[in-house]
Amino acid sequence: LDEDSFAPAKGGLHADSYDPESGLLWLSIADAGGTKRIAMAEVGADGIPDPIGVVLEPSGTGFDAISVHSPVVWATEDGYRMLYAGESAEGITHMGTATSSDGLSWTRGGQALEAGEGWESMAVVPGDVHESADGYRLWYSGFNGEQWEIGSATSTDGRDWIRESEPAFSFGAPGSWDDAAVRHPSVYQDGDELHLWYSGFDGSSWR
C-alpha cells in the first residue's frame, strides 16, 4: 500500500490494526491538507493488502470534527469494536468508539475516553487493547502539549472506560534514549508477564 492506494491519502498512511482471522487491516490516512481518516484493506493469501476504502470520516462539530485516526479494532461476538482518536476544532484529541458487523460499515458510539488533566490534557490516543476474564485493558498515549506518556484504562464492555490517574509508563532518566517522551504502546502477554513495546524520544529523534 502507498498514498496512491486511497484517493484522500496524499498526505501519507499508517497501518494501525490487523485481524489475522479475517485478514482485515485498518489504517490511518491523511490528505494533502492534513485531515486524517480511517480506511480499510484486506490482506490476501499472498500477504499483499488490497485497499477497500475509507470507513470512518471526521464528523460534524463534535469531538472528532477535524480528524479521525489511530484505530484499534478487535473482534466481538457481534462483529467488531473500534477505539479511535478524534480531533476537535479546539485542537484536543479525545478517544471515540464505534461498532461494526463487518468491519466496513461503522456506527459511532460517542466518546470512550476524554482527554483528562495534567499529563493527558491535550490528547489521548489508543494503542493496544487486551481482553481478560474481567473485561478489557487499554494502553494509550497521553499528551500534555509538551510530552507524551503511556496510560492505562479498564472496561467491562469495551465501550465505557475507567482510566488510571497516573501514567502506567513514563519517559526515562535524563540522558537515556527515551528521556523526552514515550508513546505508541503495544503489549504482549507471555503467561503472567506483560511485555511492552513502545516508541521513545530523546528530544531530537523517535526510536
mmCIF file of N, CA and C in Angstrom, residues 55-190:
data_model
loop_
_atom_site.group_PDB
_atom_site.id
_atom_site.type_symbol
_atom_site.label_atom_id
_atom_site.label_comp_id
_atom_site.label_asym_id
_atom_site.label_seq_id
_atom_site.Cartn_x
_atom_site.Cartn_y
_atom_site.Cartn_z
ATOM 1 N N VAL A 55 -13.504 4.118 5.828
ATOM 2 C CA VAL A 55 -14.606 3.563 6.617
ATOM 3 C C VAL A 55 -15.078 4.509 7.725
ATOM 4 N N LEU A 56 -14.274 5.532 8.060
ATOM 5 C CA LEU A 56 -14.704 6.492 9.071
ATOM 6 C C LEU A 56 -14.129 7.866 8.737
ATOM 7 N N GLU A 57 -15.028 8.846 8.644
ATOM 8 C CA GLU A 57 -14.673 10.222 8.310
ATOM 9 C C GLU A 57 -14.822 11.113 9.548
ATOM 10 N N PRO A 58 -14.151 12.280 9.560
ATOM 11 C CA PRO A 58 -14.462 13.279 10.588
ATOM 12 C C PRO A 58 -15.945 13.622 10.526
ATOM 13 N N SER A 59 -16.521 14.003 11.691
ATOM 14 C CA SER A 59 -17.971 14.147 11.743
ATOM 15 C C SER A 59 -18.413 15.401 12.478
ATOM 16 N N GLY A 60 -19.236 16.217 11.822
ATOM 17 C CA GLY A 60 -19.964 17.309 12.466
ATOM 18 C C GLY A 60 -19.093 18.318 13.179
ATOM 19 N N THR A 61 -19.538 18.686 14.375
ATOM 20 C CA THR A 61 -18.836 19.710 15.161
ATOM 21 C C THR A 61 -18.400 19.170 16.516
ATOM 22 N N GLY A 62 -18.418 17.863 16.680
ATOM 23 C CA GLY A 62 -18.122 17.261 17.974
ATOM 24 C C GLY A 62 -16.650 17.006 18.211
ATOM 25 N N PHE A 63 -16.384 16.007 19.069
ATOM 26 C CA PHE A 63 -15.007 15.733 19.491
ATOM 27 C C PHE A 63 -14.138 15.215 18.351
ATOM 28 N N ASP A 64 -14.742 14.706 17.264
ATOM 29 C CA ASP A 64 -13.977 14.171 16.143
ATOM 30 C C ASP A 64 -14.290 14.910 14.837
ATOM 31 N N ALA A 65 -14.494 16.232 14.950
ATOM 32 C CA ALA A 65 -14.905 17.028 13.798
ATOM 33 C C ALA A 65 -13.786 17.270 12.788
ATOM 34 N N ILE A 66 -12.537 17.279 13.223
ATOM 35 C CA ILE A 66 -11.433 17.669 12.347
ATOM 36 C C ILE A 66 -10.714 16.471 11.748
ATOM 37 N N SER A 67 -10.409 15.459 12.545
ATOM 38 C CA SER A 67 -9.695 14.276 12.066
ATOM 39 C C SER A 67 -10.075 13.061 12.896
ATOM 40 N N VAL A 68 -9.988 11.870 12.272
ATOM 41 C CA VAL A 68 -10.107 10.604 12.990
ATOM 42 C C VAL A 68 -8.937 9.728 12.561
ATOM 43 N N HIS A 69 -8.330 9.019 13.519
ATOM 44 C CA HIS A 69 -7.132 8.241 13.184
ATOM 45 C C HIS A 69 -6.820 7.251 14.305
ATOM 46 N N SER A 70 -5.777 6.474 14.109
ATOM 47 C CA SER A 70 -5.243 5.520 15.097
ATOM 48 C C SER A 70 -6.278 4.496 15.570
ATOM 49 N N PRO A 71 -6.934 3.787 14.645
ATOM 50 C CA PRO A 71 -7.933 2.798 15.072
ATOM 51 C C PRO A 71 -7.302 1.583 15.738
ATOM 52 N N VAL A 72 -7.919 1.153 16.842
ATOM 53 C CA VAL A 72 -7.614 -0.135 17.462
ATOM 54 C C VAL A 72 -8.897 -0.955 17.379
ATOM 55 N N VAL A 73 -8.849 -2.056 16.631
ATOM 56 C CA VAL A 73 -10.050 -2.839 16.332
ATOM 57 C C VAL A 73 -9.879 -4.262 16.855
ATOM 58 N N TRP A 74 -10.950 -4.814 17.456
ATOM 59 C CA TRP A 74 -10.911 -6.209 17.863
ATOM 60 C C TRP A 74 -12.260 -6.861 17.588
ATOM 61 N N ALA A 75 -12.235 -8.178 17.394
ATOM 62 C CA ALA A 75 -13.446 -8.931 17.090
ATOM 63 C C ALA A 75 -14.271 -9.150 18.352
ATOM 64 N N THR A 76 -15.597 -9.107 18.186
ATOM 65 C CA THR A 76 -16.547 -9.379 19.262
ATOM 66 C C THR A 76 -17.547 -10.435 18.780
ATOM 67 N N GLU A 77 -18.467 -10.814 19.640
ATOM 68 C CA GLU A 77 -19.480 -11.796 19.247
ATOM 69 C C GLU A 77 -20.355 -11.276 18.121
ATOM 70 N N ASP A 78 -20.527 -9.939 18.065
ATOM 71 C CA ASP A 78 -21.426 -9.338 17.077
ATOM 72 C C ASP A 78 -20.694 -8.753 15.874
ATOM 73 N N GLY A 79 -19.380 -8.854 15.839
ATOM 74 C CA GLY A 79 -18.634 -8.264 14.733
ATOM 75 C C GLY A 79 -17.318 -7.677 15.205
ATOM 76 N N TYR A 80 -17.271 -6.336 15.255
ATOM 77 C CA TYR A 80 -16.039 -5.651 15.642
ATOM 78 C C TYR A 80 -16.349 -4.412 16.476
ATOM 79 N N ARG A 81 -15.410 -4.070 17.352
ATOM 80 C CA ARG A 81 -15.448 -2.807 18.066
ATOM 81 C C ARG A 81 -14.155 -2.066 17.784
ATOM 82 N N MET A 82 -14.276 -0.747 17.678
ATOM 83 C CA MET A 82 -13.135 0.116 17.396
ATOM 84 C C MET A 82 -13.010 1.205 18.446
ATOM 85 N N LEU A 83 -11.790 1.465 18.877
ATOM 86 C CA LEU A 83 -11.439 2.696 19.567
ATOM 87 C C LEU A 83 -10.607 3.517 18.597
ATOM 88 N N TYR A 84 -10.809 4.820 18.587
ATOM 89 C CA TYR A 84 -10.060 5.665 17.659
ATOM 90 C C TYR A 84 -9.830 7.040 18.269
ATOM 91 N N ALA A 85 -8.868 7.759 17.735
ATOM 92 C CA ALA A 85 -8.591 9.122 18.166
ATOM 93 C C ALA A 85 -9.372 10.093 17.296
ATOM 94 N N GLY A 86 -10.021 11.072 17.944
ATOM 95 C CA GLY A 86 -10.774 12.087 17.222
ATOM 96 C C GLY A 86 -10.353 13.475 17.645
ATOM 97 N N GLU A 87 -9.991 14.300 16.681
ATOM 98 C CA GLU A 87 -9.519 15.656 16.986
ATOM 99 C C GLU A 87 -10.646 16.667 16.816
ATOM 100 N N SER A 88 -10.828 17.529 17.824
ATOM 101 C CA SER A 88 -11.878 18.539 17.800
ATOM 102 C C SER A 88 -11.370 19.843 17.197
ATOM 103 N N ALA A 89 -12.303 20.782 16.968
ATOM 104 C CA ALA A 89 -11.929 22.082 16.428
ATOM 105 C C ALA A 89 -11.056 22.873 17.384
ATOM 106 N N GLU A 90 -11.089 22.524 18.665
ATOM 107 C CA GLU A 90 -10.267 23.201 19.670
ATOM 108 C C GLU A 90 -8.837 22.641 19.732
ATOM 109 N N GLY A 91 -8.564 21.616 18.913
ATOM 110 C CA GLY A 91 -7.234 21.042 18.888
ATOM 111 C C GLY A 91 -6.992 19.985 19.949
ATOM 112 N N ILE A 92 -8.057 19.538 20.627
ATOM 113 C CA ILE A 92 -7.946 18.495 21.639
ATOM 114 C C ILE A 92 -8.313 17.155 21.010
ATOM 115 N N THR A 93 -7.537 16.125 21.316
ATOM 116 C CA THR A 93 -7.804 14.794 20.780
ATOM 117 C C THR A 93 -8.381 13.903 21.872
ATOM 118 N N HIS A 94 -9.612 13.463 21.670
ATOM 119 C CA HIS A 94 -10.291 12.550 22.571
ATOM 120 C C HIS A 94 -10.345 11.164 21.926
ATOM 121 N N MET A 95 -10.882 10.203 22.653
ATOM 122 C CA MET A 95 -10.984 8.844 22.133
ATOM 123 C C MET A 95 -12.440 8.488 21.909
ATOM 124 N N GLY A 96 -12.732 7.989 20.720
ATOM 125 C CA GLY A 96 -14.089 7.594 20.384
ATOM 126 C C GLY A 96 -14.219 6.093 20.252
ATOM 127 N N THR A 97 -15.471 5.624 20.172
ATOM 128 C CA THR A 97 -15.737 4.207 19.986
ATOM 129 C C THR A 97 -16.767 4.012 18.885
ATOM 130 N N ALA A 98 -16.697 2.882 18.197
ATOM 131 C CA ALA A 98 -17.634 2.565 17.128
ATOM 132 C C ALA A 98 -17.764 1.051 17.037
ATOM 133 N N THR A 99 -18.875 0.580 16.463
ATOM 134 C CA THR A 99 -19.097 -0.850 16.291
ATOM 135 C C THR A 99 -19.467 -1.150 14.848
ATOM 136 N N SER A 100 -19.222 -2.396 14.439
ATOM 137 C CA SER A 100 -19.500 -2.802 13.066
ATOM 138 C C SER A 100 -19.768 -4.300 13.026
ATOM 139 N N SER A 101 -20.640 -4.716 12.124
ATOM 140 C CA SER A 101 -20.903 -6.145 11.948
ATOM 141 C C SER A 101 -19.927 -6.778 10.957
ATOM 142 N N ASP A 102 -19.328 -5.936 10.085
ATOM 143 C CA ASP A 102 -18.470 -6.485 9.034
ATOM 144 C C ASP A 102 -17.091 -5.832 8.934
ATOM 145 N N GLY A 103 -16.823 -4.834 9.781
ATOM 146 C CA GLY A 103 -15.540 -4.145 9.731
ATOM 147 C C GLY A 103 -15.481 -3.025 8.726
ATOM 148 N N LEU A 104 -16.527 -2.896 7.896
ATOM 149 C CA LEU A 104 -16.555 -1.884 6.841
ATOM 150 C C LEU A 104 -17.502 -0.739 7.168
ATOM 151 N N SER A 105 -18.723 -1.067 7.580
ATOM 152 C CA SER A 105 -19.725 -0.059 7.934
ATOM 153 C C SER A 105 -19.748 0.103 9.451
ATOM 154 N N TRP A 106 -19.468 1.326 9.931
ATOM 155 C CA TRP A 106 -19.308 1.560 11.363
ATOM 156 C C TRP A 106 -20.378 2.488 11.908
ATOM 157 N N THR A 107 -20.823 2.200 13.134
ATOM 158 C CA THR A 107 -21.768 3.050 13.845
ATOM 159 C C THR A 107 -21.051 3.671 15.033
ATOM 160 N N ARG A 108 -20.988 5.002 15.073
ATOM 161 C CA ARG A 108 -20.317 5.675 16.172
ATOM 162 C C ARG A 108 -21.054 5.455 17.492
ATOM 163 N N GLY A 109 -20.265 5.361 18.582
ATOM 164 C CA GLY A 109 -20.842 5.172 19.903
ATOM 165 C C GLY A 109 -20.497 6.285 20.866
ATOM 166 N N GLY A 110 -19.976 7.415 20.346
ATOM 167 C CA GLY A 110 -19.639 8.547 21.198
ATOM 168 C C GLY A 110 -18.222 8.448 21.741
ATOM 169 N N GLN A 111 -17.952 9.265 22.758
ATOM 170 C CA GLN A 111 -16.625 9.280 23.360
ATOM 171 C C GLN A 111 -16.431 8.087 24.281
ATOM 172 N N ALA A 112 -15.262 7.466 24.164
ATOM 173 C CA ALA A 112 -14.905 6.387 25.072
ATOM 174 C C ALA A 112 -14.045 6.901 26.218
ATOM 175 N N LEU A 113 -13.191 7.886 25.923
ATOM 176 C CA LEU A 113 -12.305 8.447 26.932
ATOM 177 C C LEU A 113 -11.954 9.873 26.529
ATOM 178 N N GLU A 114 -12.304 10.823 27.381
ATOM 179 C CA GLU A 114 -11.962 12.217 27.121
ATOM 180 C C GLU A 114 -10.514 12.494 27.492
ATOM 181 N N ALA A 115 -9.921 13.489 26.822
ATOM 182 C CA ALA A 115 -8.633 13.982 27.288
ATOM 183 C C ALA A 115 -8.803 14.416 28.738
ATOM 184 N N GLY A 116 -7.845 14.078 29.574
ATOM 185 C CA GLY A 116 -8.002 14.320 31.001
ATOM 186 C C GLY A 116 -7.342 15.590 31.480
ATOM 187 N N GLU A 117 -6.616 15.497 32.554
ATOM 188 C CA GLU A 117 -5.924 16.641 33.133
ATOM 189 C C GLU A 117 -4.434 16.335 33.218
ATOM 190 N N GLY A 118 -3.645 17.367 33.393
ATOM 191 C CA GLY A 118 -2.213 17.176 33.590
ATOM 192 C C GLY A 118 -1.533 16.521 32.418
ATOM 193 N N TRP A 119 -1.000 15.319 32.613
ATOM 194 C CA TRP A 119 -0.151 14.658 31.615
ATOM 195 C C TRP A 119 -0.894 14.248 30.348
ATOM 196 N N GLU A 120 -2.243 14.230 30.356
ATOM 197 C CA GLU A 120 -3.023 13.814 29.185
ATOM 198 C C GLU A 120 -4.083 14.858 28.812
ATOM 199 N N SER A 121 -3.754 16.135 29.027
ATOM 200 C CA SER A 121 -4.745 17.197 28.858
ATOM 201 C C SER A 121 -5.000 17.582 27.407
ATOM 202 N N MET A 122 -4.096 17.246 26.492
ATOM 203 C CA MET A 122 -4.253 17.651 25.097
ATOM 204 C C MET A 122 -4.645 16.502 24.169
ATOM 205 N N ALA A 123 -4.303 15.269 24.546
ATOM 206 C CA ALA A 123 -4.607 14.146 23.656
ATOM 207 C C ALA A 123 -4.588 12.824 24.402
ATOM 208 N N VAL A 124 -5.513 11.941 24.012
ATOM 209 C CA VAL A 124 -5.490 10.524 24.395
ATOM 210 C C VAL A 124 -5.677 9.721 23.108
ATOM 211 N N VAL A 125 -4.710 8.852 22.800
ATOM 212 C CA VAL A 125 -4.694 8.118 21.532
ATOM 213 C C VAL A 125 -4.578 6.630 21.830
ATOM 214 N N PRO A 126 -5.532 5.804 21.374
ATOM 215 C CA PRO A 126 -5.474 4.367 21.699
ATOM 216 C C PRO A 126 -4.258 3.700 21.088
ATOM 217 N N GLY A 127 -3.719 2.703 21.837
ATOM 218 C CA GLY A 127 -2.550 1.989 21.344
ATOM 219 C C GLY A 127 -2.747 0.490 21.244
ATOM 220 N N ASP A 128 -3.323 -0.120 22.288
ATOM 221 C CA ASP A 128 -3.494 -1.565 22.299
ATOM 222 C C ASP A 128 -4.580 -1.926 23.303
ATOM 223 N N VAL A 129 -5.348 -2.975 23.001
ATOM 224 C CA VAL A 129 -6.406 -3.473 23.884
ATOM 225 C C VAL A 129 -6.233 -4.968 24.067
ATOM 226 N N HIS A 130 -6.317 -5.432 25.322
ATOM 227 C CA HIS A 130 -6.253 -6.860 25.619
ATOM 228 C C HIS A 130 -7.502 -7.265 26.381
ATOM 229 N N GLU A 131 -8.041 -8.435 26.028
ATOM 230 C CA GLU A 131 -9.212 -8.985 26.711
ATOM 231 C C GLU A 131 -8.766 -9.916 27.823
ATOM 232 N N SER A 132 -9.493 -9.879 28.934
ATOM 233 C CA SER A 132 -9.209 -10.761 30.064
ATOM 234 C C SER A 132 -10.529 -11.271 30.630
ATOM 235 N N ALA A 133 -10.447 -12.060 31.685
ATOM 236 C CA ALA A 133 -11.655 -12.592 32.308
ATOM 237 C C ALA A 133 -12.517 -11.486 32.897
ATOM 238 N N ASP A 134 -11.912 -10.360 33.259
ATOM 239 C CA ASP A 134 -12.645 -9.251 33.868
ATOM 240 C C ASP A 134 -13.128 -8.219 32.856
ATOM 241 N N GLY A 135 -12.769 -8.374 31.592
ATOM 242 C CA GLY A 135 -13.154 -7.388 30.584
ATOM 243 C C GLY A 135 -11.984 -7.051 29.682
ATOM 244 N N TYR A 136 -11.619 -5.760 29.673
ATOM 245 C CA TYR A 136 -10.582 -5.300 28.758
ATOM 246 C C TYR A 136 -9.637 -4.333 29.468
ATOM 247 N N ARG A 137 -8.388 -4.326 29.004
ATOM 248 C CA ARG A 137 -7.428 -3.310 29.430
ATOM 249 C C ARG A 137 -6.879 -2.611 28.191
ATOM 250 N N LEU A 138 -6.865 -1.292 28.277
ATOM 251 C CA LEU A 138 -6.388 -0.435 27.192
ATOM 252 C C LEU A 138 -5.092 0.240 27.589
ATOM 253 N N TRP A 139 -4.144 0.266 26.663
ATOM 254 C CA TRP A 139 -2.950 1.096 26.808
ATOM 255 C C TRP A 139 -3.017 2.182 25.753
ATOM 256 N N TYR A 140 -2.723 3.395 26.149
ATOM 257 C CA TYR A 140 -2.878 4.527 25.234
ATOM 258 C C TYR A 140 -1.789 5.568 25.473
ATOM 259 N N SER A 141 -1.646 6.463 24.502
ATOM 260 C CA SER A 141 -0.690 7.563 24.605
ATOM 261 C C SER A 141 -1.420 8.822 25.073
ATOM 262 N N GLY A 142 -0.845 9.501 26.059
ATOM 263 C CA GLY A 142 -1.391 10.763 26.551
ATOM 264 C C GLY A 142 -0.401 11.894 26.327
ATOM 265 N N PHE A 143 -0.921 13.080 25.995
ATOM 266 C CA PHE A 143 -0.074 14.226 25.646
ATOM 267 C C PHE A 143 -0.563 15.469 26.368
ATOM 268 N N ASN A 144 0.380 16.249 26.928
ATOM 269 C CA ASN A 144 0.023 17.474 27.646
ATOM 270 C C ASN A 144 0.406 18.743 26.902
ATOM 271 N N GLY A 145 0.782 18.599 25.649
ATOM 272 C CA GLY A 145 1.224 19.728 24.848
ATOM 273 C C GLY A 145 2.729 19.824 24.736
ATOM 274 N N GLU A 146 3.437 19.077 25.601
ATOM 275 C CA GLU A 146 4.897 19.081 25.579
ATOM 276 C C GLU A 146 5.482 17.664 25.542
ATOM 277 N N GLN A 147 4.900 16.759 26.289
ATOM 278 C CA GLN A 147 5.456 15.413 26.400
ATOM 279 C C GLN A 147 4.374 14.349 26.283
ATOM 280 N N TRP A 148 4.766 13.202 25.701
ATOM 281 C CA TRP A 148 3.904 12.033 25.621
ATOM 282 C C TRP A 148 4.272 11.043 26.723
ATOM 283 N N GLU A 149 3.253 10.404 27.306
ATOM 284 C CA GLU A 149 3.438 9.311 28.242
ATOM 285 C C GLU A 149 2.392 8.239 27.939
ATOM 286 N N ILE A 150 2.521 7.085 28.565
ATOM 287 C CA ILE A 150 1.632 5.958 28.283
ATOM 288 C C ILE A 150 0.715 5.710 29.476
ATOM 289 N N GLY A 151 -0.581 5.659 29.201
ATOM 290 C CA GLY A 151 -1.570 5.440 30.238
ATOM 291 C C GLY A 151 -2.299 4.120 30.065
ATOM 292 N N SER A 152 -3.152 3.796 31.037
ATOM 293 C CA SER A 152 -3.912 2.553 31.010
ATOM 294 C C SER A 152 -5.328 2.800 31.525
ATOM 295 N N ALA A 153 -6.273 2.042 31.005
ATOM 296 C CA ALA A 153 -7.664 2.132 31.433
ATOM 297 C C ALA A 153 -8.292 0.746 31.340
ATOM 298 N N THR A 154 -9.378 0.534 32.079
ATOM 299 C CA THR A 154 -10.060 -0.763 32.069
ATOM 300 C C THR A 154 -11.532 -0.577 31.721
ATOM 301 N N SER A 155 -12.142 -1.655 31.218
ATOM 302 C CA SER A 155 -13.548 -1.628 30.834
ATOM 303 C C SER A 155 -14.135 -3.025 30.961
ATOM 304 N N THR A 156 -15.411 -3.090 31.325
ATOM 305 C CA THR A 156 -16.088 -4.383 31.366
ATOM 306 C C THR A 156 -16.761 -4.718 30.042
ATOM 307 N N ASP A 157 -17.027 -3.686 29.199
ATOM 308 C CA ASP A 157 -17.769 -3.921 27.966
ATOM 309 C C ASP A 157 -17.068 -3.413 26.704
ATOM 310 N N GLY A 158 -15.906 -2.760 26.832
ATOM 311 C CA GLY A 158 -15.200 -2.232 25.675
ATOM 312 C C GLY A 158 -15.683 -0.871 25.229
ATOM 313 N N ARG A 159 -16.732 -0.369 25.867
ATOM 314 C CA ARG A 159 -17.273 0.936 25.485
ATOM 315 C C ARG A 159 -16.975 2.008 26.523
ATOM 316 N N ASP A 160 -17.266 1.712 27.781
ATOM 317 C CA ASP A 160 -17.058 2.667 28.875
ATOM 318 C C ASP A 160 -15.772 2.305 29.610
ATOM 319 N N TRP A 161 -14.874 3.288 29.721
ATOM 320 C CA TRP A 161 -13.534 3.025 30.240
ATOM 321 C C TRP A 161 -13.262 3.828 31.508
ATOM 322 N N ILE A 162 -12.538 3.201 32.429
ATOM 323 C CA ILE A 162 -12.093 3.861 33.662
ATOM 324 C C ILE A 162 -10.579 3.976 33.609
ATOM 325 N N ARG A 163 -10.084 5.216 33.600
ATOM 326 C CA ARG A 163 -8.643 5.430 33.467
ATOM 327 C C ARG A 163 -7.936 5.347 34.804
ATOM 328 N N GLU A 164 -6.675 4.984 34.772
ATOM 329 C CA GLU A 164 -5.806 5.133 35.917
ATOM 330 C C GLU A 164 -5.329 6.576 35.957
ATOM 331 N N SER A 165 -5.219 7.152 37.145
ATOM 332 C CA SER A 165 -4.958 8.588 37.259
ATOM 333 C C SER A 165 -3.542 8.974 36.863
ATOM 334 N N GLU A 166 -2.591 8.069 37.033
ATOM 335 C CA GLU A 166 -1.202 8.358 36.719
ATOM 336 C C GLU A 166 -0.750 7.547 35.508
ATOM 337 N N PRO A 167 0.285 8.007 34.812
ATOM 338 C CA PRO A 167 0.789 7.226 33.678
ATOM 339 C C PRO A 167 1.211 5.825 34.107
ATOM 340 N N ALA A 168 0.942 4.850 33.252
ATOM 341 C CA ALA A 168 1.388 3.485 33.514
ATOM 342 C C ALA A 168 2.868 3.324 33.192
ATOM 343 N N PHE A 169 3.375 4.154 32.274
ATOM 344 C CA PHE A 169 4.770 4.091 31.861
ATOM 345 C C PHE A 169 5.188 5.484 31.404
ATOM 346 N N SER A 170 6.306 5.963 31.930
ATOM 347 C CA SER A 170 6.742 7.326 31.644
ATOM 348 C C SER A 170 8.111 7.329 30.963
ATOM 349 N N PHE A 171 8.568 8.529 30.608
ATOM 350 C CA PHE A 171 9.844 8.672 29.918
ATOM 351 C C PHE A 171 11.001 8.342 30.857
ATOM 352 N N GLY A 172 12.162 8.075 30.260
ATOM 353 C CA GLY A 172 13.300 7.576 31.007
ATOM 354 C C GLY A 172 14.088 8.647 31.736
ATOM 355 N N ALA A 173 15.157 8.194 32.382
ATOM 356 C CA ALA A 173 16.033 9.091 33.131
ATOM 357 C C ALA A 173 16.799 10.014 32.187
ATOM 358 N N PRO A 174 17.202 11.205 32.644
ATOM 359 C CA PRO A 174 17.974 12.114 31.805
ATOM 360 C C PRO A 174 19.185 11.428 31.176
ATOM 361 N N GLY A 175 19.330 11.654 29.875
ATOM 362 C CA GLY A 175 20.446 11.053 29.156
ATOM 363 C C GLY A 175 20.121 9.743 28.476
ATOM 364 N N SER A 176 18.946 9.163 28.769
ATOM 365 C CA SER A 176 18.551 7.914 28.127
ATOM 366 C C SER A 176 17.909 8.189 26.771
ATOM 367 N N TRP A 177 17.743 7.138 25.989
ATOM 368 C CA TRP A 177 17.231 7.287 24.626
ATOM 369 C C TRP A 177 15.756 7.688 24.579
ATOM 370 N N ASP A 178 15.049 7.565 25.713
ATOM 371 C CA ASP A 178 13.626 7.892 25.767
ATOM 372 C C ASP A 178 13.335 8.899 26.876
ATOM 373 N N ASP A 179 14.269 9.836 27.107
ATOM 374 C CA ASP A 179 14.133 10.753 28.243
ATOM 375 C C ASP A 179 13.203 11.930 27.998
ATOM 376 N N ALA A 180 12.665 12.064 26.770
ATOM 377 C CA ALA A 180 11.801 13.207 26.467
ATOM 378 C C ALA A 180 10.332 12.825 26.318
ATOM 379 N N ALA A 181 10.054 11.602 25.849
ATOM 380 C CA ALA A 181 8.668 11.190 25.639
ATOM 381 C C ALA A 181 8.608 9.703 25.307
ATOM 382 N N VAL A 182 7.452 9.091 25.586
ATOM 383 C CA VAL A 182 7.167 7.706 25.176
ATOM 384 C C VAL A 182 5.726 7.650 24.685
ATOM 385 N N ARG A 183 5.487 6.839 23.659
ATOM 386 C CA ARG A 183 4.131 6.691 23.129
ATOM 387 C C ARG A 183 4.046 5.420 22.270
ATOM 388 N N HIS A 184 2.897 5.212 21.595
ATOM 389 C CA HIS A 184 2.634 4.064 20.724
ATOM 390 C C HIS A 184 2.838 2.729 21.438
ATOM 391 N N PRO A 185 2.129 2.487 22.541
ATOM 392 C CA PRO A 185 2.309 1.214 23.262
ATOM 393 C C PRO A 185 1.708 0.027 22.517
ATOM 394 N N SER A 186 2.437 -1.080 22.571
ATOM 395 C CA SER A 186 1.933 -2.366 22.093
ATOM 396 C C SER A 186 2.344 -3.401 23.136
ATOM 397 N N VAL A 187 1.396 -4.177 23.619
ATOM 398 C CA VAL A 187 1.643 -5.069 24.751
ATOM 399 C C VAL A 187 1.431 -6.515 24.341
ATOM 400 N N TYR A 188 2.359 -7.366 24.758
ATOM 401 C CA TYR A 188 2.280 -8.810 24.503
ATOM 402 C C TYR A 188 2.296 -9.543 25.839
ATOM 403 N N GLN A 189 1.374 -10.468 26.011
ATOM 404 C CA GLN A 189 1.302 -11.230 27.256
ATOM 405 C C GLN A 189 1.918 -12.608 27.068
ATOM 406 N N ASP A 190 2.870 -12.936 27.930
ATOM 407 C CA ASP A 190 3.534 -14.232 27.929
ATOM 408 C C ASP A 190 3.329 -14.853 29.306
#
